[in-house]
PDB file of C-alpha atoms and ligand atoms in Angstrom:
ATOM      1  CA  MET A   1     132.367-157.687  45.622  1.00  0.00           C
ATOM      2  CA  ASN A   2     132.302-154.169  44.189  1.00  0.00           C
ATOM      3  CA  THR A   3     133.246-154.559  40.491  1.00  0.00           C
ATOM      4  CA  ARG A   4     135.463-151.458  40.364  1.00  0.00           C
ATOM      5  CA  VAL A   5     137.426-152.648  43.417  1.00  0.00           C
ATOM      6  CA  GLU A   6     137.608-156.184  41.964  1.00  0.00           C
ATOM      7  CA  SER A   7     139.014-154.878  38.700  1.00  0.00           C
ATOM      8  CA  ALA A   8     141.618-152.701  40.517  1.00  0.00           C
ATOM      9  CA  LEU A   9     142.642-155.705  42.664  1.00  0.00           C
ATOM     10  CA  ASN A  10     143.048-157.829  39.530  1.00  0.00           C
ATOM     11  CA  ASP A  11     145.213-155.099  37.962  1.00  0.00           C
ATOM     12  CA  GLN A  12     147.363-155.345  41.070  1.00  0.00           C
ATOM     13  CA  VAL A  13     147.586-159.148  40.690  1.00  0.00           C
ATOM     14  CA  GLN A  14     149.037-158.523  37.230  1.00  0.00           C
ATOM     15  CA  LYS A  15     151.579-155.996  38.565  1.00  0.00           C
ATOM     16  CA  GLU A  16     152.773-158.264  41.373  1.00  0.00           C
ATOM     17  CA  ALA A  17     153.093-161.194  38.931  1.00  0.00           C
ATOM     18  CA  SER A  18     155.119-159.101  36.500  1.00  0.00           C
ATOM     19  CA  SER A  19     157.297-157.819  39.382  1.00  0.00           C
ATOM     20  CA  SER A  20     158.056-161.424  40.316  1.00  0.00           C
ATOM     21  CA  GLN A  21     159.011-162.255  36.726  1.00  0.00           C
ATOM     22  CA  PHE A  22     161.070-159.067  36.325  1.00  0.00           C
ATOM     23  CA  TYR A  23     163.124-159.815  39.465  1.00  0.00           C
ATOM     24  CA  LEU A  24     163.506-163.429  38.384  1.00  0.00           C
ATOM     25  CA  ALA A  25     165.077-162.169  35.136  1.00  0.00           C
ATOM     26  CA  MET A  26     167.438-159.994  37.223  1.00  0.00           C
ATOM     27  CA  ALA A  27     168.314-163.002  39.430  1.00  0.00           C
ATOM     28  CA  SER A  28     169.151-165.131  36.418  1.00  0.00           C
ATOM     29  CA  TRP A  29     171.234-162.352  34.832  1.00  0.00           C
ATOM     30  CA  ALA A  30     173.166-161.871  38.114  1.00  0.00           C
ATOM     31  CA  GLU A  31     173.792-165.626  38.417  1.00  0.00           C
ATOM     32  CA  ASN A  32     175.168-165.732  34.875  1.00  0.00           C
ATOM     33  CA  ASN A  33     177.478-162.822  35.671  1.00  0.00           C
ATOM     34  CA  GLY A  34     179.073-164.309  38.813  1.00  0.00           C
ATOM     35  CA  LEU A  35     177.074-162.061  41.180  1.00  0.00           C
ATOM     36  CA  ASN A  36     175.839-164.838  43.427  1.00  0.00           C
ATOM     37  CA  GLY A  37     174.797-162.595  46.344  1.00  0.00           C
ATOM     38  CA  THR A  38     172.762-160.360  44.038  1.00  0.00           C
ATOM     39  CA  ALA A  39     171.238-163.470  42.448  1.00  0.00           C
ATOM     40  CA  LYS A  40     170.176-164.831  45.857  1.00  0.00           C
ATOM     41  CA  PHE A  41     168.728-161.421  46.806  1.00  0.00           C
ATOM     42  CA  MET A  42     166.737-161.236  43.544  1.00  0.00           C
ATOM     43  CA  TYR A  43     165.480-164.837  43.737  1.00  0.00           C
ATOM     44  CA  THR A  44     164.199-164.074  47.247  1.00  0.00           C
ATOM     45  CA  HIS A  45     162.657-160.795  46.059  1.00  0.00           C
ATOM     46  CA  SER A  46     160.964-162.582  43.164  1.00  0.00           C
ATOM     47  CA  ASP A  47     159.469-165.107  45.628  1.00  0.00           C
ATOM     48  CA  GLU A  48     158.196-162.232  47.793  1.00  0.00           C
ATOM     49  CA  GLU A  49     156.408-160.686  44.809  1.00  0.00           C
ATOM     50  CA  ARG A  50     154.775-164.031  44.047  1.00  0.00           C
ATOM     51  CA  PHE A  51     153.598-164.110  47.659  1.00  0.00           C
ATOM     52  CA  HIS A  52     152.149-160.570  47.208  1.00  0.00           C
ATOM     53  CA  MET A  53     150.282-161.824  44.137  1.00  0.00           C
ATOM     54  CA  LEU A  54     148.942-164.949  45.876  1.00  0.00           C
ATOM     55  CA  LYS A  55     147.717-162.924  48.831  1.00  0.00           C
ATOM     56  CA  LEU A  56     145.642-160.791  46.423  1.00  0.00           C
ATOM     57  CA  VAL A  57     144.315-163.818  44.494  1.00  0.00           C
ATOM     58  CA  LYS A  58     143.131-165.462  47.723  1.00  0.00           C
ATOM     59  CA  PHE A  59     141.599-162.242  49.049  1.00  0.00           C
ATOM     60  CA  ILE A  60     139.609-161.611  45.835  1.00  0.00           C
ATOM     61  CA  ASN A  61     138.241-165.177  45.776  1.00  0.00           C
ATOM     62  CA  GLU A  62     137.458-165.272  49.500  1.00  0.00           C
ATOM     63  CA  ARG A  63     135.469-162.026  49.203  1.00  0.00           C
ATOM     64  CA  GLY A  64     133.251-163.437  46.453  1.00  0.00           C
ATOM     65  CA  GLY A  65     135.127-161.959  43.493  1.00  0.00           C
ATOM     66  CA  LYS A  66     136.966-163.792  40.709  1.00  0.00           C
ATOM     67  CA  ALA A  67     140.747-163.559  40.566  1.00  0.00           C
ATOM     68  CA  ILE A  68     142.161-163.442  37.043  1.00  0.00           C
ATOM     69  CA  ILE A  69     145.526-165.138  36.501  1.00  0.00           C
ATOM     70  CA  PRO A  70     147.307-162.855  34.035  1.00  0.00           C
ATOM     71  CA  ALA A  71     149.655-163.260  31.070  1.00  0.00           C
ATOM     72  CA  ILE A  72     153.013-161.660  31.764  1.00  0.00           C
ATOM     73  CA  ALA A  73     155.133-159.595  29.357  1.00  0.00           C
ATOM     74  CA  LEU A  74     158.617-160.898  28.532  1.00  0.00           C
ATOM     75  CA  PRO A  75     161.121-159.306  30.948  1.00  0.00           C
ATOM     76  CA  PRO A  76     164.527-158.025  29.707  1.00  0.00           C
ATOM     77  CA  LYS A  77     167.243-160.643  29.060  1.00  0.00           C
ATOM     78  CA  GLU A  78     170.179-158.300  29.563  1.00  0.00           C
ATOM     79  CA  PHE A  79     171.001-155.506  32.008  1.00  0.00           C
ATOM     80  CA  ASN A  80     173.656-152.840  31.813  1.00  0.00           C
ATOM     81  CA  GLY A  81     175.400-153.557  35.122  1.00  0.00           C
ATOM     82  CA  LEU A  82     174.339-153.600  38.772  1.00  0.00           C
ATOM     83  CA  GLU A  83     173.472-149.913  39.038  1.00  0.00           C
ATOM     84  CA  ASN A  84     171.153-150.287  36.067  1.00  0.00           C
ATOM     85  CA  VAL A  85     169.492-153.312  37.708  1.00  0.00           C
ATOM     86  CA  PHE A  86     168.761-151.435  40.939  1.00  0.00           C
ATOM     87  CA  GLU A  87     167.644-148.268  39.110  1.00  0.00           C
ATOM     88  CA  LEU A  88     165.127-150.376  37.194  1.00  0.00           C
ATOM     89  CA  LEU A  89     164.045-152.059  40.429  1.00  0.00           C
ATOM     90  CA  LEU A  90     163.464-148.699  42.120  1.00  0.00           C
ATOM     91  CA  GLN A  91     161.531-147.294  39.136  1.00  0.00           C
ATOM     92  CA  HIS A  92     159.427-150.450  39.090  1.00  0.00           C
ATOM     93  CA  GLU A  93     158.659-150.201  42.815  1.00  0.00           C
ATOM     94  CA  ILE A  94     157.689-146.513  42.425  1.00  0.00           C
ATOM     95  CA  MET A  95     155.219-147.565  39.714  1.00  0.00           C
ATOM     96  CA  VAL A  96     153.826-150.292  42.019  1.00  0.00           C
ATOM     97  CA  THR A  97     153.448-147.775  44.873  1.00  0.00           C
ATOM     98  CA  GLU A  98     151.435-145.477  42.573  1.00  0.00           C
ATOM     99  CA  SER A  99     149.222-148.406  41.686  1.00  0.00           C
ATOM    100  CA  ILE A 100     148.667-149.286  45.368  1.00  0.00           C
ATOM    101  CA  ASN A 101     147.821-145.653  46.128  1.00  0.00           C
ATOM    102  CA  ASN A 102     145.304-145.707  43.297  1.00  0.00           C
ATOM    103  CA  LEU A 103     143.791-148.875  44.774  1.00  0.00           C
ATOM    104  CA  VAL A 104     143.474-147.190  48.191  1.00  0.00           C
ATOM    105  CA  ASP A 105     141.748-144.261  46.502  1.00  0.00           C
ATOM    106  CA  ILE A 106     139.229-146.531  44.717  1.00  0.00           C
ATOM    107  CA  CYS A 107     138.449-148.368  48.002  1.00  0.00           C
ATOM    108  CA  LEU A 108     137.629-145.041  49.656  1.00  0.00           C
ATOM    109  CA  GLN A 109     135.524-143.816  46.720  1.00  0.00           C
ATOM    110  CA  GLU A 110     133.555-147.086  46.738  1.00  0.00           C
ATOM    111  CA  LYS A 111     133.359-147.155  50.562  1.00  0.00           C
ATOM    112  CA  ASP A 112     134.921-150.641  50.627  1.00  0.00           C
ATOM    113  CA  TYR A 113     136.571-150.379  54.050  1.00  0.00           C
ATOM    114  CA  THR A 114     137.388-154.096  54.315  1.00  0.00           C
ATOM    115  CA  THR A 115     139.530-153.987  51.184  1.00  0.00           C
ATOM    116  CA  HIS A 116     140.934-150.651  52.288  1.00  0.00           C
ATOM    117  CA  ASN A 117     142.087-152.332  55.493  1.00  0.00           C
ATOM    118  CA  PHE A 118     143.580-155.269  53.556  1.00  0.00           C
ATOM    119  CA  VAL A 119     145.488-152.960  51.210  1.00  0.00           C
ATOM    120  CA  GLN A 120     147.221-151.166  54.101  1.00  0.00           C
ATOM    121  CA  TRP A 121     149.628-154.130  54.331  1.00  0.00           C
ATOM    122  CA  TYR A 122     150.765-153.297  50.769  1.00  0.00           C
ATOM    123  CA  VAL A 123     151.130-149.598  51.628  1.00  0.00           C
ATOM    124  CA  SER A 124     153.644-150.470  54.399  1.00  0.00           C
ATOM    125  CA  GLU A 125     155.382-153.044  52.217  1.00  0.00           C
ATOM    126  CA  GLN A 126     155.924-150.459  49.456  1.00  0.00           C
ATOM    127  CA  LEU A 127     157.466-148.015  51.932  1.00  0.00           C
ATOM    128  CA  GLU A 128     160.001-150.681  52.942  1.00  0.00           C
ATOM    129  CA  GLU A 129     160.741-151.824  49.408  1.00  0.00           C
ATOM    130  CA  GLU A 130     161.362-148.329  48.066  1.00  0.00           C
ATOM    131  CA  ALA A 131     163.586-147.475  51.053  1.00  0.00           C
ATOM    132  CA  LEU A 132     165.590-150.674  50.535  1.00  0.00           C
ATOM    133  CA  ALA A 133     166.046-150.015  46.798  1.00  0.00           C
ATOM    134  CA  ARG A 134     167.186-146.436  47.509  1.00  0.00           C
ATOM    135  CA  SER A 135     169.707-147.505  50.157  1.00  0.00           C
ATOM    136  CA  VAL A 136     171.153-150.207  47.866  1.00  0.00           C
ATOM    137  CA  LEU A 137     171.479-147.666  45.040  1.00  0.00           C
ATOM    138  CA  ASP A 138     173.218-145.193  47.369  1.00  0.00           C
ATOM    139  CA  LYS A 139     175.759-147.898  48.272  1.00  0.00           C
ATOM    140  CA  LEU A 140     176.370-148.751  44.622  1.00  0.00           C
ATOM    141  CA  ARG A 141     176.967-145.094  43.780  1.00  0.00           C
ATOM    142  CA  LEU A 142     179.481-144.811  46.630  1.00  0.00           C
ATOM    143  CA  ILE A 143     181.366-147.877  45.403  1.00  0.00           C
ATOM    144  CA  GLY A 144     181.525-146.607  41.813  1.00  0.00           C
ATOM    145  CA  GLY A 145     183.700-148.959  39.739  1.00  0.00           C
ATOM    146  CA  ASP A 146     185.775-150.289  42.655  1.00  0.00           C
ATOM    147  CA  LYS A 147     186.064-154.084  42.223  1.00  0.00           C
ATOM    148  CA  GLY A 148     186.817-154.839  45.909  1.00  0.00           C
ATOM    149  CA  GLY A 149     183.818-152.715  46.910  1.00  0.00           C
ATOM    150  CA  MET A 150     181.641-154.572  44.419  1.00  0.00           C
ATOM    151  CA  TYR A 151     182.730-157.933  45.870  1.00  0.00           C
ATOM    152  CA  MET A 152     181.800-156.782  49.388  1.00  0.00           C
ATOM    153  CA  PHE A 153     178.505-155.362  48.096  1.00  0.00           C
ATOM    154  CA  ASP A 154     177.567-158.693  46.506  1.00  0.00           C
ATOM    155  CA  ARG A 155     178.430-160.560  49.716  1.00  0.00           C
ATOM    156  CA  ASP A 156     176.373-158.089  51.815  1.00  0.00           C
ATOM    157  CA  LEU A 157     173.368-158.622  49.538  1.00  0.00           C
ATOM    158  CA  GLU A 158     173.637-162.368  50.075  1.00  0.00           C
ATOM    159  CA  ASN A 159     173.448-161.806  53.846  1.00  0.00           C
ATOM    160  CA  ALA A 160     170.467-159.428  53.378  1.00  0.00           C
ATOM    161  CA  ALA A 161     168.668-162.109  51.326  1.00  0.00           C
ATOM    162  CA  ILE A 162     169.299-164.760  53.990  1.00  0.00           C
ATOM    163  CA  MET A 163     167.891-162.444  56.692  1.00  0.00           C
ATOM    164  CA  SER A 164     164.880-161.571  54.535  1.00  0.00           C
ATOM    165  CA  ASP A 165     164.248-165.301  53.933  1.00  0.00           C
ATOM    166  CA  ALA A 166     164.291-165.962  57.674  1.00  0.00           C
ATOM    167  CA  SER A 167     161.902-163.100  58.506  1.00  0.00           C
ATOM    168  CA  ASN A 168     159.547-164.055  55.651  1.00  0.00           C
ATOM    169  CA  SER A 169     159.282-167.650  56.735  1.00  0.00           C
ATOM    170  CA  ALA A 170     158.407-166.338  60.203  1.00  0.00           C
ATOM    171  CA  THR A 171     155.701-163.887  58.954  1.00  0.00           C
ATOM    172  CA  GLN A 172     154.202-165.995  56.137  1.00  0.00           C
ATOM    173  CA  LYS A 173     153.198-168.861  58.460  1.00  0.00           C
TER     174      LYS A 173
HETATM  175 FE1  LIG B 201     154.882-156.270  45.657  1.00  0.00          FE
HETATM  176 FE2  LIG B 201     157.487-154.855  45.330  1.00  0.00          FE
HETATM  177  O1  LIG B 201     155.723-154.844  44.972  1.00  0.00           O
END
């Protein structure tokens, strides 16, 4: 495997692993703050990021490279409310998208069209994840400090997590 592509893929393994840990910290914070729907949504999201990482690890090894299992930085223990959580999530996803775009660029420079093809799945995934984070943030801004609205929001997120679980178990088989 091309060493530059291998190194960029391993950087991505690290980013997906830290995304999983970051969203796990958000899930735990939400659970401790009575936001059970948000917690379920974040636990599911954390699992998805672990799946993104595993998919990369397997691809690197199958193509004759060596996947490196990374150390992960300590995620935050506290968050400053739900809007803060989803702002951080969106910023994080924007950073991941930039990293995926950089990976696409390296594949083209190195003429590694197989990896380029593989990475397209991540390009589409990032589009969806950023759009989801933006739409959730829009809802939160509409609700403002309204407690009834917040209760409904948390319940809606629980339903979104259940639907995402169902579609993931269908596509990850
Ligand atoms: Fe796998 Fe949300 O980046």
